[in-house]
């Protein structure tokens, strides 16, 4: 079990957020520092630290994150034009909050996928 982060406080409504969705497995709320016109975070209610900690026991919550992303993209009016889903993992993945979360990004063209790194 991961240490609780600010996201657990948001899930438990101990901290304010712009919450868009919650069920028994996942919660979705707007990112406080949006990088795109639509920037929503979808998180499991259970504080799983990162993708490195995901097990078969988490498959229902991980799958629900995807179906909720699809629903919220429709609600936000970005489904037709497309969007990007990102899950950062660990230090090289530049994950800042150690509670796994999916970024739903859209409302404009998000640009190229990555800055290419040279292979050595
Ligand atoms: P990551 O770098 O993938 O760990 O992303 C963490 C994200 O959490 C960033 O996009 C932050 O802007 C966002 N964030 C941090 N604190 C909050 C908060 N209190 N409410 C909403 N989003 C937050």
PDB file of C-alpha atoms and ligand atoms in Angstrom:
ATOM      1  CA  UNK A   1       0.000   0.000   0.000  1.00  0.00           C
ATOM      2  CA  UNK A   2       1.399   3.368  -1.001  1.00  0.00           C
ATOM      3  CA  UNK A   3       1.693   6.330   1.314  1.00  0.00           C
ATOM      4  CA  UNK A   4      -1.270   8.635   0.967  1.00  0.00           C
ATOM      5  CA  UNK A   5      -0.775  11.776  -1.098  1.00  0.00           C
ATOM      6  CA  UNK A   6      -2.737  14.923  -1.806  1.00  0.00           C
ATOM      7  CA  UNK A   7      -4.825  12.839  -4.229  1.00  0.00           C
ATOM      8  CA  UNK A   8      -6.215  10.704  -1.385  1.00  0.00           C
ATOM      9  CA  UNK A   9      -7.339  13.894   0.350  1.00  0.00           C
ATOM     10  CA  UNK A  10      -9.061  14.980  -2.890  1.00  0.00           C
ATOM     11  CA  UNK A  11     -10.716  11.545  -3.258  1.00  0.00           C
ATOM     12  CA  UNK A  12     -11.924  11.741   0.363  1.00  0.00           C
ATOM     13  CA  UNK A  13     -13.111  15.349  -0.184  1.00  0.00           C
ATOM     14  CA  UNK A  14     -10.810  16.576   2.579  1.00  0.00           C
ATOM     15  CA  UNK A  15      -9.325  18.970   0.028  1.00  0.00           C
ATOM     16  CA  UNK A  16     -11.296  20.948  -2.556  1.00  0.00           C
ATOM     17  CA  UNK A  17     -11.068  20.024  -6.228  1.00  0.00           C
ATOM     18  CA  UNK A  18     -13.040  20.421  -9.420  1.00  0.00           C
ATOM     19  CA  UNK A  19     -14.281  16.836  -9.290  1.00  0.00           C
ATOM     20  CA  UNK A  20     -16.008  15.560 -12.428  1.00  0.00           C
ATOM     21  CA  UNK A  21     -16.633  11.926 -11.578  1.00  0.00           C
ATOM     22  CA  UNK A  22     -16.383   9.434  -8.728  1.00  0.00           C
ATOM     23  CA  UNK A  23     -17.428   5.820  -8.280  1.00  0.00           C
ATOM     24  CA  UNK A  24     -16.326   2.915  -6.106  1.00  0.00           C
ATOM     25  CA  UNK A  25     -13.073   2.442  -8.042  1.00  0.00           C
ATOM     26  CA  UNK A  26     -11.897   5.765  -9.489  1.00  0.00           C
ATOM     27  CA  UNK A  27     -12.130   9.547  -9.155  1.00  0.00           C
ATOM     28  CA  UNK A  28     -11.607  12.232 -11.821  1.00  0.00           C
ATOM     29  CA  UNK A  29     -10.893  15.918 -11.243  1.00  0.00           C
ATOM     30  CA  UNK A  30      -9.450  18.809 -13.226  1.00  0.00           C
ATOM     31  CA  UNK A  31      -5.696  19.319 -13.054  1.00  0.00           C
ATOM     32  CA  UNK A  32      -4.888  22.380 -10.946  1.00  0.00           C
ATOM     33  CA  UNK A  33      -2.298  23.546 -13.496  1.00  0.00           C
ATOM     34  CA  UNK A  34      -3.826  22.625 -16.866  1.00  0.00           C
ATOM     35  CA  UNK A  35      -1.466  22.083 -19.781  1.00  0.00           C
ATOM     36  CA  UNK A  36      -4.311  21.971 -22.320  1.00  0.00           C
ATOM     37  CA  UNK A  37      -7.860  23.387 -22.559  1.00  0.00           C
ATOM     38  CA  UNK A  38      -9.066  20.057 -21.166  1.00  0.00           C
ATOM     39  CA  UNK A  39      -6.748  18.499 -18.577  1.00  0.00           C
ATOM     40  CA  UNK A  40      -8.359  15.975 -16.261  1.00  0.00           C
ATOM     41  CA  UNK A  41      -6.695  13.505 -13.894  1.00  0.00           C
ATOM     42  CA  UNK A  42      -8.268  10.071 -13.443  1.00  0.00           C
ATOM     43  CA  UNK A  43      -7.027   8.177 -10.403  1.00  0.00           C
ATOM     44  CA  UNK A  44      -7.848   4.908  -8.649  1.00  0.00           C
ATOM     45  CA  UNK A  45      -9.357   5.473  -5.211  1.00  0.00           C
ATOM     46  CA  UNK A  46      -6.796   3.032  -3.834  1.00  0.00           C
ATOM     47  CA  UNK A  47      -3.420   4.770  -3.396  1.00  0.00           C
ATOM     48  CA  UNK A  48      -1.332   2.692  -5.824  1.00  0.00           C
ATOM     49  CA  UNK A  49       1.976   4.562  -6.091  1.00  0.00           C
ATOM     50  CA  UNK A  50       2.777   4.056  -9.763  1.00  0.00           C
ATOM     51  CA  UNK A  51       2.458   1.696 -12.707  1.00  0.00           C
ATOM     52  CA  UNK A  52       5.405  -0.190 -11.187  1.00  0.00           C
ATOM     53  CA  UNK A  53       3.061  -1.227  -8.348  1.00  0.00           C
ATOM     54  CA  UNK A  54       0.118  -2.372 -10.460  1.00  0.00           C
ATOM     55  CA  UNK A  55      -0.898  -6.011 -10.068  1.00  0.00           C
ATOM     56  CA  UNK A  56      -3.688  -8.233 -11.378  1.00  0.00           C
ATOM     57  CA  UNK A  57      -5.724  -7.164  -8.331  1.00  0.00           C
ATOM     58  CA  UNK A  58      -5.858  -3.654  -9.793  1.00  0.00           C
ATOM     59  CA  UNK A  59      -7.134  -4.601 -13.238  1.00  0.00           C
ATOM     60  CA  UNK A  60     -10.730  -3.507 -12.536  1.00  0.00           C
ATOM     61  CA  UNK A  61      -9.615  -0.022 -11.435  1.00  0.00           C
ATOM     62  CA  UNK A  62      -7.109   0.304 -14.290  1.00  0.00           C
ATOM     63  CA  UNK A  63      -9.777  -0.692 -16.811  1.00  0.00           C
ATOM     64  CA  UNK A  64     -12.291   1.698 -15.232  1.00  0.00           C
ATOM     65  CA  UNK A  65      -9.799   4.550 -15.669  1.00  0.00           C
ATOM     66  CA  UNK A  66     -10.004   3.967 -19.430  1.00  0.00           C
ATOM     67  CA  UNK A  67     -13.785   3.787 -19.647  1.00  0.00           C
ATOM     68  CA  UNK A  68     -14.099   6.919 -17.496  1.00  0.00           C
ATOM     69  CA  UNK A  69     -11.552   8.671 -19.740  1.00  0.00           C
ATOM     70  CA  UNK A  70     -13.715   7.803 -22.735  1.00  0.00           C
ATOM     71  CA  UNK A  71     -16.876   9.095 -21.022  1.00  0.00           C
ATOM     72  CA  UNK A  72     -15.255  12.312 -19.827  1.00  0.00           C
ATOM     73  CA  UNK A  73     -13.771  12.961 -23.280  1.00  0.00           C
ATOM     74  CA  UNK A  74     -17.333  12.762 -24.634  1.00  0.00           C
ATOM     75  CA  UNK A  75     -18.660  15.040 -21.860  1.00  0.00           C
ATOM     76  CA  UNK A  76     -15.869  17.556 -22.492  1.00  0.00           C
ATOM     77  CA  UNK A  77     -16.604  17.555 -26.234  1.00  0.00           C
ATOM     78  CA  UNK A  78     -13.109  16.395 -27.218  1.00  0.00           C
ATOM     79  CA  UNK A  79     -13.856  12.817 -28.235  1.00  0.00           C
ATOM     80  CA  UNK A  80     -14.400  13.480 -31.910  1.00  0.00           C
ATOM     81  CA  UNK A  81     -11.222  15.527 -32.456  1.00  0.00           C
ATOM     82  CA  UNK A  82      -9.119  13.219 -30.312  1.00  0.00           C
ATOM     83  CA  UNK A  83      -7.052  13.496 -27.190  1.00  0.00           C
ATOM     84  CA  UNK A  84      -4.035  12.044 -25.402  1.00  0.00           C
ATOM     85  CA  UNK A  85      -3.891   9.821 -22.323  1.00  0.00           C
ATOM     86  CA  UNK A  86      -0.638   9.876 -20.340  1.00  0.00           C
ATOM     87  CA  UNK A  87       0.503   7.908 -17.305  1.00  0.00           C
ATOM     88  CA  UNK A  88       3.911   8.985 -16.042  1.00  0.00           C
ATOM     89  CA  UNK A  89       5.885   6.427 -14.027  1.00  0.00           C
ATOM     90  CA  UNK A  90       8.828   7.039 -11.728  1.00  0.00           C
ATOM     91  CA  UNK A  91      11.788   9.344 -12.047  1.00  0.00           C
ATOM     92  CA  UNK A  92      12.527   8.975 -15.763  1.00  0.00           C
ATOM     93  CA  UNK A  93       8.808   9.174 -16.476  1.00  0.00           C
ATOM     94  CA  UNK A  94       8.739  12.481 -14.532  1.00  0.00           C
ATOM     95  CA  UNK A  95       5.957  11.369 -12.217  1.00  0.00           C
ATOM     96  CA  UNK A  96       5.464  14.039  -9.557  1.00  0.00           C
ATOM     97  CA  UNK A  97       2.622  12.691  -7.417  1.00  0.00           C
ATOM     98  CA  UNK A  98       3.210   9.082  -6.244  1.00  0.00           C
ATOM     99  CA  UNK A  99      -0.420   8.000  -6.683  1.00  0.00           C
ATOM    100  CA  UNK A 100      -0.908   6.549 -10.162  1.00  0.00           C
ATOM    101  CA  UNK A 101      -2.994   8.849 -12.369  1.00  0.00           C
ATOM    102  CA  UNK A 102      -4.007   9.138 -15.990  1.00  0.00           C
ATOM    103  CA  UNK A 103      -3.876  12.567 -17.639  1.00  0.00           C
ATOM    104  CA  UNK A 104      -6.705  13.212 -20.142  1.00  0.00           C
ATOM    105  CA  UNK A 105      -5.491  16.017 -22.410  1.00  0.00           C
ATOM    106  CA  UNK A 106      -7.327  17.643 -25.296  1.00  0.00           C
ATOM    107  CA  UNK A 107      -9.192  20.604 -26.671  1.00  0.00           C
ATOM    108  CA  UNK A 108      -6.302  21.474 -29.008  1.00  0.00           C
ATOM    109  CA  UNK A 109      -3.588  19.588 -30.867  1.00  0.00           C
ATOM    110  CA  UNK A 110      -1.255  18.235 -28.180  1.00  0.00           C
ATOM    111  CA  UNK A 111       1.791  18.262 -30.462  1.00  0.00           C
ATOM    112  CA  UNK A 112       4.391  15.572 -31.037  1.00  0.00           C
ATOM    113  CA  UNK A 113       4.463  12.685 -28.617  1.00  0.00           C
ATOM    114  CA  UNK A 114       7.947  13.224 -27.195  1.00  0.00           C
ATOM    115  CA  UNK A 115      11.128  15.147 -27.649  1.00  0.00           C
ATOM    116  CA  UNK A 116      13.223  12.440 -29.273  1.00  0.00           C
ATOM    117  CA  UNK A 117      16.310  11.351 -27.325  1.00  0.00           C
ATOM    118  CA  UNK A 118      19.376  10.138 -29.179  1.00  0.00           C
ATOM    119  CA  UNK A 119      20.048   6.445 -28.755  1.00  0.00           C
ATOM    120  CA  UNK A 120      23.636   5.786 -27.788  1.00  0.00           C
TER     121      UNK A 120
HETATM  122  P1  LIG B   1       2.595  13.864 -12.778  1.00  0.00           P
HETATM  123  O1  LIG B   1       3.755  14.725 -13.171  1.00  0.00           O
HETATM  124  O2  LIG B   1       2.197  12.892 -13.844  1.00  0.00           O
HETATM  125  O3  LIG B   1       2.783  13.216 -11.420  1.00  0.00           O
HETATM  126  O4  LIG B   1       1.358  14.848 -12.655  1.00  0.00           O
HETATM  127  C1  LIG B   1       0.911  15.412 -11.448  1.00  0.00           C
HETATM  128  C2  LIG B   1      -0.186  16.376 -11.793  1.00  0.00           C
HETATM  129  O5  LIG B   1      -0.933  16.660 -10.631  1.00  0.00           O
HETATM  130  C3  LIG B   1       0.319  17.725 -12.342  1.00  0.00           C
HETATM  131  O6  LIG B   1      -0.196  17.933 -13.663  1.00  0.00           O
HETATM  132  C4  LIG B   1      -0.214  18.729 -11.322  1.00  0.00           C
HETATM  133  O7  LIG B   1      -0.606  19.949 -11.917  1.00  0.00           O
HETATM  134  C5  LIG B   1      -1.385  17.972 -10.708  1.00  0.00           C
HETATM  135  N1  LIG B   1      -1.771  18.387  -9.365  1.00  0.00           N
HETATM  136  C6  LIG B   1      -0.972  18.529  -8.288  1.00  0.00           C
HETATM  137  N2  LIG B   1      -1.694  18.909  -7.214  1.00  0.00           N
HETATM  138  C7  LIG B   1      -2.988  18.985  -7.624  1.00  0.00           C
HETATM  139  C8  LIG B   1      -4.230  19.322  -6.983  1.00  0.00           C
HETATM  140  N3  LIG B   1      -4.277  19.668  -5.695  1.00  0.00           N
HETATM  141  N4  LIG B   1      -5.367  19.305  -7.719  1.00  0.00           N
HETATM  142  C9  LIG B   1      -5.331  18.969  -9.022  1.00  0.00           C
HETATM  143  N5  LIG B   1      -4.197  18.639  -9.687  1.00  0.00           N
HETATM  144  C10 LIG B   1      -3.041  18.645  -9.000  1.00  0.00           C
END
